[in-house]
Amino acid sequence: MRRPTLDDVAALAGVSAKTVSNVLLERPHVAEATRDRVLSAVKTVGYRVNHAGRGLASGRSGRIAVVVPNLHQPYFAETAERLILELSARGFTSTLRIAPDEAAERDAILGRTTTDADAVIICPHFFVASFFGSSPPERPIVQLGGAPNGVVDTVVMGEREGFEAVTRHLLDTGRRRLALVWNSTSSGKPEGERYVGFTAAHAAHGLEPDPALMVSGSDWDRRASGYEAMTGLIRTGVDFDGVVAVNDAIAVGALRALVSHGIRVPEDVALTGFDDTDEAGFTVPPLTSVSPEREDMVSNAVDMLVERLDGLAAPARVRRTGAHLVPRASSAAPAPA
Amino acid sequence: MRRPTLDDVAALAGVSAKTVSNVLLERPHVAEATRDRVLSAVKTVGYRVNHAGRGLASGRSGRIAVVVPNLHQPYFAETAERLILELSARGFTSTLRIAPDEAAERDAILGRTTTDADAVIICPHFFVASFFGSSPPERPIVQLGGAPNGVVDTVVMGEREGFEAVTRHLLDTGRRRLALVWNSTSSGKPEGERYVGFTAAHAAHGLEPDPALMVSGSDWDRRASGYEAMTGLIRTGVDFDGVVAVNDAIAVGALRALVSHGIRVPEDVALTGFDDTDEAGFTVPPLTSVSPEREDMVSNAVDMLVERLDGLAAPARVRRTGAHLVPRASSAAPAPA
DNA sequence: CCTGCTATTGACAACGCTGAACGAAGGCTC
DNA sequence: GAGCCTTCGTTCAGCGTTGTCAATAGCAGG
């Protein structure tokens, strides 16, 4: 009835509890025969390790906190899913923390709400180096996406080249006046890697982005935000033939706004997103997007984390992963006039 | 440098470690003055509880496993999000387990992969009573959605009435030949609460569902599955003026299939989903759906779980939550001929 | 045959916390 | 004033595991 312990297994196998532990931890120097005997005893008594005991004795929990702003945004849900599966494949358990606002995110990073994890992987929304004050983080933290901050290891996804590719794609197919639907930033101006890519593509065509075509919604993560921003732009009456959205969710919101104002996609206006979420393939019309190399991002993040857990002491590292254009109908070239 | 322990706090506050523990656990019979002294000592030394130690001593982890088939399906992502936030608001930590197939789901339920949780909340895909063999579950399990199985507490969402409502909505607005796009079931035939609602609505109009209009994809959870099934139905050439999809994801897939065959929604065919996920409001046209009362579902599930953790021994209980129609443009009445 | 290695296993003491049980002090009732 | 209850705090013994280190055996080399 009582849940079996190491001692129960040890008694049955005729060895000490420590030996059973050594077998389970796959320590070297355990005789083949002993191992077999132990493992079969484990099976017969139905032993399962007690994580609390192990954690207390070893000083590690074997648990990684995965921190995302939310799960209703497909990008975060899909990323969290991959992270969790990858961590579990590598023998870690995980705990998913949802940090919808800056305070929650800081608390998660600083460990105030994630005391039971050995390390943290975060898809940051607000994260900046100043969260730490003067003292460095007390446990490994890896950032997935977001800008390198010199404090924690970071996986940079191909934001710049991805955005450049999608922007060039529109320019190459004859679009000339591209609107940019942005998430709001602290400065109120577009900024960061994606904007750099956007500008670079324009420059390659000898063009410059038109500030009158840049709009942002009130929130990064809501389709509603894209709808709202797009509607605002349409109301200004300004002319445009392409819309580059900062991510798929915003593109989906923008799409609704375009359609409900009688603007046809892609005939009148081309539309693109970013992230290549599941839903991008199923909008009407299907949405051109940019696919970050998710597998790469996730495995790089976990690699770096494991290295830190194994004791690596080195300045914050940056790994870059790629991104590629996924053209779909929403950006099909307009019929020649 | 060393992480502070109860003893450090106790020394500073001039009390025993046990008293500090009592304060932190909000035990009664601690004098106000003592509590204040302890709490301020906790702050000064920066104490944070060691979960391993607490877990070992108390025999509980304070952790609940949330088990879902995946996160790329918005319904599961949104539900998991609410569960995690609710659990955290009630002082539990959570661990999210992704169980994509039957074996993984069974392992999670039986605790083989969730040894570190006191209890389990599961959004089941396959779960049946036979998972347990003859012995009852060894810790509290609550099912969120899915059919009651007599073994674990279950929250039944308003599948029957929700489906009846949406079906009636279509019939009331003049649609007569309703296709049903189903997830595949083991029997290959539609079954369960949703189908009962579908049939009941027909009966109320003196009609009977036409078996020739029932199709299912290969998978519950992929938009692709809805696309595939819908395409199959269109190819048969059979006539229909409404499509009832078993959930939003399948409806989104069906929508793509309809549009790409030149069938207009809602002019030619009305379309409805189920779950009222975030994306339903942003398809083109916006998708009529049924909203389960998510808050209710989640709080009921956690309530039942907490009661079990508090020692309630009683036969498996069932709580029912409601569902209401959310009409949108995809099911607007056709213009009178 | 002794020395020094490696391979294998075990004894013991933590790890940080909480449950149980108990003691001291004060207040109430009759 | 005896008896009892309530409040508040302490002492003590583990919870189940792993790290450290010692013990033993076997074996190669001299």
Tab-separated table of N, CA, C and O in Angstrom, chain A residues 222-228 249 251-257 259-260 279 283, chain B residues 74 78 223 248-249 251-252 255 271-291 294 326-330:
chain	number	residue	atom	x	y	z
A	222	ARG	N	-2.490	40.336	-29.656
A	222	ARG	CA	-3.887	40.055	-29.934
A	222	ARG	C	-4.193	40.266	-31.401
A	222	ARG	O	-3.778	41.244	-32.005
A	223	ARG	N	-4.954	39.338	-31.953
A	223	ARG	CA	-5.416	39.557	-33.305
A	223	ARG	C	-6.165	40.874	-33.363
A	223	ARG	O	-6.088	41.614	-34.320
A	224	ALA	N	-6.883	41.177	-32.287
A	224	ALA	CA	-7.671	42.403	-32.241
A	224	ALA	C	-6.795	43.627	-32.473
A	224	ALA	O	-7.217	44.609	-33.089
A	225	SER	N	-5.578	43.528	-31.992
A	225	SER	CA	-4.655	44.633	-32.141
A	225	SER	C	-4.348	44.898	-33.616
A	225	SER	O	-4.279	46.041	-34.064
A	226	GLY	N	-4.188	43.840	-34.381
A	226	GLY	CA	-3.939	43.985	-35.806
A	226	GLY	C	-5.160	44.567	-36.516
A	226	GLY	O	-5.033	45.406	-37.413
A	227	TYR	N	-6.309	44.139	-36.082
A	227	TYR	CA	-7.549	44.620	-36.676
A	227	TYR	C	-7.696	46.119	-36.476
A	227	TYR	O	-7.964	46.889	-37.412
A	228	GLU	N	-7.459	46.502	-35.268
A	228	GLU	CA	-7.576	47.887	-34.835
A	228	GLU	C	-6.582	48.780	-35.600
A	228	GLU	O	-6.959	49.813	-36.174
A	249	ALA	N	-0.481	36.634	-35.979
A	249	ALA	CA	-1.697	37.005	-35.269
A	249	ALA	C	-2.172	38.383	-35.708
A	249	ALA	O	-3.360	38.602	-35.981
A	251	ALA	N	-1.393	39.778	-38.494
A	251	ALA	CA	-1.796	39.667	-39.895
A	251	ALA	C	-3.240	39.183	-40.006
A	251	ALA	O	-4.012	39.672	-40.830
A	252	VAL	N	-3.599	38.227	-39.148
A	252	VAL	CA	-4.959	37.700	-39.183
A	252	VAL	C	-5.958	38.801	-38.829
A	252	VAL	O	-7.013	38.947	-39.456
A	253	GLY	N	-5.611	39.610	-37.848
A	253	GLY	CA	-6.466	40.738	-37.493
A	253	GLY	C	-6.545	41.740	-38.635
A	253	GLY	O	-7.621	42.246	-38.966
A	254	ALA	N	-5.409	41.995	-39.254
A	254	ALA	CA	-5.372	42.946	-40.362
A	254	ALA	C	-6.214	42.434	-41.525
A	254	ALA	O	-6.921	43.204	-42.180
A	255	LEU	N	-6.138	41.135	-41.750
A	255	LEU	CA	-6.906	40.535	-42.839
A	255	LEU	C	-8.398	40.817	-42.672
A	255	LEU	O	-9.091	41.210	-43.603
A	256	ARG	N	-8.873	40.625	-41.471
A	256	ARG	CA	-10.287	40.898	-41.223
A	256	ARG	C	-10.627	42.356	-41.509
A	256	ARG	O	-11.659	42.671	-42.081
A	257	ALA	N	-9.743	43.238	-41.103
A	257	ALA	CA	-10.000	44.658	-41.317
A	257	ALA	C	-10.042	44.959	-42.813
A	257	ALA	O	-10.936	45.659	-43.299
A	259	VAL	N	-10.679	42.907	-45.347
A	259	VAL	CA	-11.847	42.311	-45.975
A	259	VAL	C	-13.116	43.091	-45.629
A	259	VAL	O	-13.957	43.333	-46.489
A	260	SER	N	-13.225	43.513	-44.386
A	260	SER	CA	-14.484	44.159	-44.034
A	260	SER	C	-14.567	45.575	-44.605
A	260	SER	O	-15.610	46.193	-44.566
A	279	GLU	N	-2.077	28.289	-38.064
A	279	GLU	CA	-3.257	28.880	-38.680
A	279	GLU	C	-2.959	29.587	-39.997
A	279	GLU	O	-3.867	29.786	-40.805
A	283	THR	N	-5.950	30.390	-43.309
A	283	THR	CA	-6.760	31.589	-43.458
A	283	THR	C	-7.281	31.636	-44.881
A	283	THR	O	-6.881	30.845	-45.739
B	74	PRO	N	-5.739	25.380	-30.568
B	74	PRO	CA	-6.088	26.496	-29.680
B	74	PRO	C	-6.967	26.100	-28.500
B	74	PRO	O	-6.805	26.623	-27.400
B	78	GLU	N	-5.734	27.203	-24.901
B	78	GLU	CA	-6.504	28.167	-24.110
B	78	GLU	C	-6.966	27.540	-22.796
B	78	GLU	O	-6.989	28.191	-21.747
B	223	ARG	N	-6.507	21.141	-38.318
B	223	ARG	CA	-7.308	21.864	-39.295
B	223	ARG	C	-7.301	21.094	-40.606
B	223	ARG	O	-8.298	21.023	-41.316
B	248	ASP	N	-13.859	24.171	-33.736
B	248	ASP	CA	-13.433	25.307	-34.539
B	248	ASP	C	-12.306	24.958	-35.499
B	248	ASP	O	-12.280	25.412	-36.646
B	249	ALA	N	-11.370	24.155	-35.025
B	249	ALA	CA	-10.221	23.843	-35.865
B	249	ALA	C	-10.686	23.143	-37.140
B	249	ALA	O	-10.244	23.470	-38.247
B	251	ALA	N	-13.646	23.341	-38.385
B	251	ALA	CA	-14.421	24.311	-39.158
B	251	ALA	C	-13.506	25.178	-40.011
B	251	ALA	O	-13.803	25.480	-41.167
B	252	VAL	N	-12.372	25.568	-39.428
B	252	VAL	CA	-11.424	26.401	-40.173
B	252	VAL	C	-10.897	25.637	-41.385
B	252	VAL	O	-10.781	26.185	-42.483
B	255	LEU	N	-13.665	25.472	-43.903
B	255	LEU	CA	-13.850	26.766	-44.555
B	255	LEU	C	-12.926	26.901	-45.765
B	255	LEU	O	-13.333	27.306	-46.848
B	271	LEU	N	-21.764	27.838	-42.002
B	271	LEU	CA	-20.723	27.029	-41.367
B	271	LEU	C	-20.637	27.368	-39.887
B	271	LEU	O	-20.692	28.534	-39.509
B	272	THR	N	-20.499	26.342	-39.069
B	272	THR	CA	-20.364	26.594	-37.628
B	272	THR	C	-19.275	25.707	-37.021
B	272	THR	O	-18.984	24.634	-37.523
B	273	GLY	N	-18.727	26.196	-35.932
B	273	GLY	CA	-17.709	25.440	-35.205
B	273	GLY	C	-18.152	25.187	-33.772
B	273	GLY	O	-19.340	25.244	-33.453
B	274	PHE	N	-17.197	24.908	-32.938
B	274	PHE	CA	-17.476	24.654	-31.525
B	274	PHE	C	-16.213	24.932	-30.742
B	274	PHE	O	-15.128	24.529	-31.171
B	275	ASP	N	-16.346	25.598	-29.625
B	275	ASP	CA	-15.270	25.925	-28.673
B	275	ASP	C	-15.083	27.429	-28.514
B	275	ASP	O	-14.558	27.899	-27.510
B	276	ASP	N	-15.505	28.164	-29.563
B	276	ASP	CA	-15.308	29.614	-29.546
B	276	ASP	C	-13.879	29.976	-29.191
B	276	ASP	O	-13.629	30.765	-28.282
B	277	THR	N	-12.960	29.403	-29.909
B	277	THR	CA	-11.562	29.772	-29.699
B	277	THR	C	-11.320	31.169	-30.218
B	277	THR	O	-12.094	31.718	-30.996
B	278	ASP	N	-10.219	31.714	-29.795
B	278	ASP	CA	-9.780	33.042	-30.175
B	278	ASP	C	-9.897	33.293	-31.677
B	278	ASP	O	-10.324	34.353	-32.118
B	279	GLU	N	-9.515	32.311	-32.461
B	279	GLU	CA	-9.449	32.539	-33.895
B	279	GLU	C	-10.817	32.612	-34.560
B	279	GLU	O	-10.949	33.167	-35.638
B	280	ALA	N	-11.842	32.078	-33.904
B	280	ALA	CA	-13.162	32.036	-34.522
B	280	ALA	C	-13.645	33.446	-34.877
B	280	ALA	O	-14.322	33.648	-35.876
B	281	GLY	N	-13.275	34.414	-34.065
B	281	GLY	CA	-13.711	35.780	-34.324
B	281	GLY	C	-12.950	36.443	-35.457
B	281	GLY	O	-13.285	37.555	-35.861
B	282	PHE	N	-11.913	35.762	-35.960
B	282	PHE	CA	-11.055	36.422	-36.945
B	282	PHE	C	-10.921	35.688	-38.257
B	282	PHE	O	-10.069	36.011	-39.062
B	283	THR	N	-11.755	34.684	-38.472
B	283	THR	CA	-11.730	34.063	-39.793
B	283	THR	C	-12.503	34.960	-40.752
B	283	THR	O	-13.139	35.919	-40.346
B	284	VAL	N	-12.419	34.632	-42.021
B	284	VAL	CA	-13.153	35.389	-43.035
B	284	VAL	C	-14.112	34.445	-43.718
B	284	VAL	O	-13.668	33.579	-44.453
B	285	PRO	N	-15.412	34.515	-43.513
B	285	PRO	CA	-16.090	35.378	-42.548
B	285	PRO	C	-15.908	34.847	-41.129
B	285	PRO	O	-15.571	33.677	-40.967
B	286	PRO	N	-16.167	35.681	-40.130
B	286	PRO	CA	-16.080	35.227	-38.738
B	286	PRO	C	-16.965	34.012	-38.511
B	286	PRO	O	-18.047	33.911	-39.085
B	287	LEU	N	-16.481	33.139	-37.689
B	287	LEU	CA	-17.102	31.830	-37.534
B	287	LEU	C	-18.096	31.754	-36.373
B	287	LEU	O	-17.742	32.021	-35.222
B	288	THR	N	-19.326	31.371	-36.698
B	288	THR	CA	-20.292	31.076	-35.654
B	288	THR	C	-19.791	29.881	-34.850
B	288	THR	O	-19.319	28.902	-35.427
B	289	SER	N	-19.886	29.974	-33.535
B	289	SER	CA	-19.364	28.883	-32.727
B	289	SER	C	-20.195	28.729	-31.459
B	289	SER	O	-21.192	29.426	-31.269
B	290	VAL	N	-19.787	27.814	-30.633
B	290	VAL	CA	-20.434	27.625	-29.351
B	290	VAL	C	-19.380	27.817	-28.277
B	290	VAL	O	-18.316	27.209	-28.337
B	291	SER	N	-19.690	28.677	-27.349
B	291	SER	CA	-18.723	28.933	-26.295
B	291	SER	C	-19.043	28.104	-25.066
B	291	SER	O	-20.098	28.233	-24.462
B	294	ARG	N	-15.884	28.414	-20.066
B	294	ARG	CA	-14.549	27.992	-19.676
B	294	ARG	C	-14.233	28.265	-18.216
B	294	ARG	O	-13.657	27.430	-17.520
B	326	VAL	N	-22.637	31.432	-30.109
B	326	VAL	CA	-22.052	32.734	-30.454
B	326	VAL	C	-22.211	32.909	-31.962
B	326	VAL	O	-21.380	32.451	-32.746
B	327	PRO	N	-23.313	33.535	-32.361
B	327	PRO	CA	-23.575	33.654	-33.799
B	327	PRO	C	-22.664	34.685	-34.442
B	327	PRO	O	-22.463	35.759	-33.887
B	328	ARG	N	-22.093	34.337	-35.581
B	328	ARG	CA	-21.289	35.297	-36.329
B	328	ARG	C	-21.678	35.188	-37.805
B	328	ARG	O	-22.615	34.481	-38.158
B	329	ALA	N	-20.937	35.878	-38.626
B	329	ALA	CA	-21.358	35.999	-40.027
B	329	ALA	C	-21.400	34.679	-40.794
B	329	ALA	O	-22.147	34.549	-41.760
B	330	SER	N	-20.626	33.695	-40.380
B	330	SER	CA	-20.541	32.473	-41.175
B	330	SER	C	-21.855	31.701	-41.249
B	330	SER	O	-21.993	30.787	-42.047
